[in-house]
XYZ file of C-alpha atoms in Angstrom:
340
model
C -16.075 10.932 3.290
C -14.437 12.100 6.987
C -17.762 10.356 8.255
C -17.049 7.249 6.174
C -13.132 7.102 7.435
C -14.240 8.116 11.741
C -16.797 4.814 10.956
C -13.714 2.703 9.136
C -11.164 3.332 12.511
C -14.087 1.605 14.369
C -12.491 -1.821 12.266
C -8.955 -1.563 13.477
C -7.661 -4.667 13.938
C -10.697 -6.507 13.987
C -10.685 -6.522 10.005
C -7.556 -8.001 8.170
C -6.017 -9.012 6.746
C -9.341 -6.690 4.810
C -8.811 -3.373 5.024
C -11.018 -0.560 6.774
C -13.894 0.991 5.007
C -16.860 3.461 5.505
C -19.589 4.066 4.152
C -22.365 6.516 4.590
C -25.580 7.416 2.309
C -26.660 10.121 2.167
C -30.736 11.091 0.816
C -30.601 15.315 -0.342
C -27.923 16.720 2.374
C -29.166 13.893 5.074
C -27.300 11.363 5.803
C -30.197 8.593 5.500
C -27.521 5.656 6.696
C -23.847 4.152 7.590
C -22.135 1.591 8.404
C -18.285 0.224 8.080
C -15.643 -2.949 8.073
C -16.901 -5.212 11.526
C -15.114 -8.096 11.769
C -13.408 -9.917 8.825
C -16.120 -12.263 7.474
C -18.779 -10.703 8.009
C -20.730 -8.123 6.307
C -19.172 -5.230 4.173
C -19.457 -1.528 5.018
C -21.833 -1.244 2.318
C -24.181 -3.548 3.780
C -24.329 -3.105 7.307
C -25.124 1.323 5.805
C -28.034 0.152 3.601
C -29.221 -2.266 6.490
C -28.956 0.605 8.518
C -31.735 2.617 7.126
C -34.403 2.881 8.467
C -38.170 1.460 7.719
C -39.555 4.634 6.963
C -36.407 5.610 5.130
C -36.477 3.183 2.301
C -37.653 4.545 -0.805
C -35.698 7.031 -0.438
C -32.386 4.477 -1.115
C -32.711 4.115 -5.012
C -32.388 8.899 -5.237
C -29.046 8.559 -2.600
C -25.408 9.209 -3.199
C -22.862 6.310 -0.843
C -20.205 7.768 -0.222
C -16.790 4.597 0.654
C -13.838 5.123 1.474
C -13.404 1.986 -0.738
C -13.817 0.249 -4.347
C -16.801 -1.847 -3.656
C -15.751 -5.383 -4.242
C -16.632 -6.837 -7.694
C -15.756 -10.408 -6.322
C -17.374 -13.462 -4.182
C -14.711 -14.282 -1.049
C -16.517 -14.755 2.330
C -19.352 -12.087 1.038
C -20.835 -11.896 -1.626
C -20.319 -9.013 -4.316
C -20.540 -5.152 -2.844
C -20.824 -3.496 -6.090
C -24.160 -6.056 -7.208
C -25.543 -4.324 -3.235
C -25.898 -1.656 -4.678
C -26.231 -2.425 -8.794
C -29.381 -4.092 -6.935
C -30.696 -1.793 -3.887
C -30.625 1.196 -8.053
C -27.956 3.366 -5.588
C -27.615 5.921 -8.374
C -24.403 7.780 -7.774
C -21.707 6.116 -5.496
C -18.735 8.861 -3.923
C -15.505 6.375 -2.816
C -11.853 7.837 -1.855
C -9.582 5.169 -3.467
C -10.096 2.263 -5.349
C -8.789 -0.720 -4.162
C -5.307 -1.689 -5.137
C -5.653 -6.087 -4.108
C -5.486 -7.257 -7.323
C -8.903 -9.627 -7.712
C -10.877 -6.291 -7.033
C -8.494 -3.085 -9.121
C -11.369 -1.391 -10.692
C -12.567 -3.351 -11.096
C -15.845 -3.074 -8.933
C -15.272 0.218 -10.236
C -16.439 -0.264 -13.863
C -19.182 -2.920 -13.119
C -20.838 -0.140 -10.926
C -20.575 2.380 -14.497
C -21.310 -0.443 -16.876
C -24.620 -0.665 -14.498
C -25.693 2.921 -15.144
C -24.031 4.436 -11.517
C -22.207 7.676 -11.565
C -19.276 6.720 -9.931
C -16.889 10.175 -8.284
C -13.896 8.937 -7.636
C -10.571 9.626 -6.160
C -12.557 11.525 -2.870
C -9.242 12.666 0.602
C -7.614 9.637 -1.700
C -4.054 9.799 0.375
C -6.249 9.847 4.008
C -7.916 6.447 2.209
C -4.203 5.322 1.859
C -2.787 5.889 4.762
C -6.209 4.305 7.269
C -5.146 1.145 4.636
C -1.410 0.696 4.146
C -0.852 -2.024 5.829
C -3.175 -3.312 3.268
C -1.907 -1.434 0.277
C 1.592 -2.113 1.236
C 1.318 -6.122 1.907
C 0.074 -5.822 -1.820
C 2.486 -4.309 -3.680
C 5.843 -5.052 -1.375
C 4.037 -9.133 -1.042
C 5.827 -9.217 3.110
C 3.918 -7.897 5.947
C 3.811 -3.839 6.659
C 7.032 -3.911 9.237
C 6.793 -1.985 12.793
C 10.019 -1.777 14.435
C 9.320 -0.784 18.488
C 11.667 -0.669 21.624
C 12.011 0.738 25.028
C 15.070 2.713 25.531
C 16.886 3.977 28.803
C 17.653 8.255 27.824
C 21.157 6.950 27.948
C 20.218 4.665 24.378
C 19.835 1.275 26.423
C 17.062 -0.610 26.587
C 18.433 -3.303 28.883
C 21.097 -3.320 31.697
C 24.341 -4.723 32.074
C 23.328 -8.303 34.558
C 19.872 -10.114 33.365
C 17.485 -9.045 35.954
C 14.526 -7.636 33.625
C 14.912 -3.359 34.423
C 11.024 -2.008 33.881
C 12.322 1.334 30.710
C 8.196 2.454 29.806
C 6.107 3.787 32.288
C 2.950 2.091 33.111
C 1.455 4.104 30.264
C 2.748 3.604 28.123
C 2.510 0.223 28.845
C -0.845 1.036 27.646
C -0.414 2.458 24.765
C 1.941 -0.729 23.928
C -1.179 -3.370 24.207
C -3.486 -1.212 21.604
C -0.520 -0.878 19.516
C -0.488 -4.616 19.554
C -4.378 -4.911 19.199
C -3.662 -3.093 15.894
C -1.243 -5.787 14.126
C -2.013 -8.621 13.114
C 1.233 -10.361 14.419
C 4.228 -10.241 17.603
C 7.676 -10.882 17.078
C 10.212 -11.403 19.483
C 13.979 -12.965 18.730
C 15.416 -16.030 20.479
C 17.190 -14.478 23.234
C 13.993 -11.805 24.640
C 12.122 -14.880 24.886
C 14.639 -16.595 26.690
C 15.136 -13.804 29.334
C 12.092 -12.113 29.513
C 9.528 -14.958 29.164
C 6.842 -12.995 27.527
C 3.248 -13.108 26.611
C 3.010 -11.592 24.303
C -0.872 -10.754 24.580
C -3.023 -7.654 24.756
C -3.419 -7.398 28.794
C -4.363 -3.964 29.334
C -6.126 -2.352 25.650
C -9.822 -4.474 25.286
C -9.104 -5.914 21.485
C -7.850 -9.305 20.018
C -4.004 -11.235 20.653
C -2.155 -10.813 17.788
C -0.187 -13.905 16.702
C 2.642 -14.874 17.977
C 5.935 -14.929 16.027
C 9.483 -15.905 17.419
C 12.320 -17.295 16.383
C 14.126 -20.082 16.893
C 17.257 -20.704 15.266
C 18.496 -23.659 17.222
C 15.139 -25.298 18.718
C 16.131 -24.217 22.127
C 13.472 -22.251 23.884
C 11.760 -24.069 27.114
C 8.992 -25.328 26.374
C 7.924 -23.874 29.817
C 7.820 -20.326 27.365
C 4.630 -18.284 27.833
C 5.170 -18.565 24.186
C 4.459 -22.106 23.895
C 1.548 -22.260 26.749
C -1.430 -23.073 23.082
C -3.566 -20.005 24.045
C -2.765 -17.620 21.705
C -1.685 -18.508 17.694
C 2.477 -18.704 17.931
C 4.563 -19.179 15.166
C 8.090 -20.760 15.638
C 10.606 -20.349 12.813
C 13.403 -21.759 12.739
C 14.725 -26.036 14.039
C 11.215 -27.932 13.245
C 10.250 -29.773 17.246
C 7.410 -31.574 16.124
C 4.664 -31.557 15.071
C 1.791 -28.381 14.630
C -1.034 -28.101 15.430
C -4.062 -25.811 15.798
C -2.058 -22.860 18.204
C 1.555 -23.780 17.167
C 3.346 -23.987 13.661
C 6.679 -24.262 12.720
C 8.148 -23.556 9.715
C 12.324 -24.221 9.358
C 14.423 -21.623 8.208
C 16.366 -23.186 5.655
C 20.371 -22.982 6.262
C 23.116 -20.785 4.387
C 19.532 -18.314 3.060
C 18.541 -14.977 3.671
C 16.197 -15.634 7.172
C 13.771 -12.153 7.123
C 13.390 -13.277 3.191
C 12.107 -17.088 3.889
C 10.420 -14.937 6.901
C 8.752 -13.240 5.628
C 8.280 -15.660 1.758
C 6.114 -17.473 4.569
C 3.801 -14.481 6.142
C 2.622 -13.201 3.075
C 1.710 -17.134 2.203
C 0.373 -17.001 5.718
C -1.906 -14.183 4.747
C -0.548 -12.137 7.182
C -0.191 -8.734 6.973
C 1.440 -6.767 9.745
C 4.292 -7.644 11.879
C 5.335 -5.445 15.369
C 9.032 -6.731 16.320
C 8.808 -5.448 20.190
C 13.071 -7.071 20.040
C 16.106 -8.340 20.904
C 18.249 -5.962 19.819
C 19.462 -8.068 16.817
C 16.519 -9.071 15.202
C 15.374 -5.207 15.254
C 18.847 -4.212 14.436
C 18.453 -7.868 11.969
C 15.219 -5.705 10.109
C 16.267 -2.278 10.139
C 20.232 -4.041 7.816
C 18.376 -4.885 5.971
C 16.049 -1.920 4.391
C 13.380 -4.196 5.621
C 11.140 -1.699 7.895
C 8.198 0.674 7.664
C 7.630 2.270 10.466
C 9.025 2.609 13.658
C 8.327 3.561 17.195
C 11.307 4.785 19.913
C 10.133 5.025 23.195
C 12.708 6.721 25.356
C 11.954 7.592 29.435
C 13.967 10.559 30.137
C 14.621 9.944 33.131
C 16.373 6.324 33.110
C 20.112 6.139 32.151
C 21.097 2.707 32.755
C 25.153 3.012 32.287
C 26.588 0.158 31.121
C 23.851 -2.390 29.388
C 22.991 -3.966 26.187
C 22.894 -1.399 23.358
C 19.799 -0.253 21.551
C 19.899 -0.418 17.758
C 20.387 2.672 15.278
C 18.249 4.481 12.740
C 19.654 4.290 9.746
C 17.895 6.555 6.562
C 15.323 7.774 8.563
C 12.638 11.031 8.893
C 11.038 11.586 11.700
C 6.753 11.908 12.008
C 5.575 11.973 14.984
C 6.650 12.998 18.300
C 4.658 12.263 21.660
C 4.698 12.509 25.586
C 3.495 10.417 28.109
C 4.819 11.799 31.994
C 8.813 10.641 32.035
C 8.301 8.550 28.273
C 9.412 10.707 24.978
C 7.491 8.996 21.851
C 9.705 9.077 18.173
C 7.370 7.868 15.989
C 9.310 7.060 12.189
C 9.169 5.989 8.602
C 11.861 5.195 6.316
C 13.372 8.441 3.840
C 11.702 6.624 0.578
């Protein structure tokens, strides 16, 4: 099962809104096949695992044990049901990390396997599998994206200086790490002021991977079309005044006045199957998520050798617990989760 989880991890950033899944086929303590879900819309882990079995080992499939990190699907989506494949290949025993809590599956795959006479063992390294797919499970449980907050601050907790000049706070190595994070999330969000002042591209340039969907809040429709966010190179969603008709790369969604804007945004993103969002700024937008209790993880980068004195104060986290700390030269990264 540990090998299944390691394989599943290889699909991070490529398979959303599907979960990451790994599978290993074992015959008498020898691995004869393994695979993982590599890309959304393509074959699932079980299919790739069985297809990887060498010709000389094909006869062993019907007397092997299949280990899979997540319950095999029992419904037809973009691919046929994996439970049917397992039954067709007469695999007698399946060991599962945890049930797939997506309502179209959620025990139905296990029931189908058992009804066909397959021995099913479940709950092996269950918490590790849940942690691996926390975005997937959170999305379907809360009916909103998994929200990750991220900002960089000076040692005196400022995220920008007094003037309009942009100041690089984190170092080059941390910037690479941030681009790795971007490649792992479905979307990235900024507010109006950050978009106007920094003119960010919000793309993955220093790490291999897919660009996340770009999300910008522009309540009054003031952002100029010359910004990089409107370059039609990456799918971009704009919340605020509906300024134009939707195109393949630019989508506009109005925010209704007098209502909770964040809740409106979350509802639209859920409908669009945006499974996770990294909120990168600015301070007001980040604080609004914190004050609403609308966050699942925060990553705060502090440059321990930089002081800005006067400037824009960093957001203030409340009701949080520290889960990890990492060091990259003069930068320290603190990882937080909200108290349950």
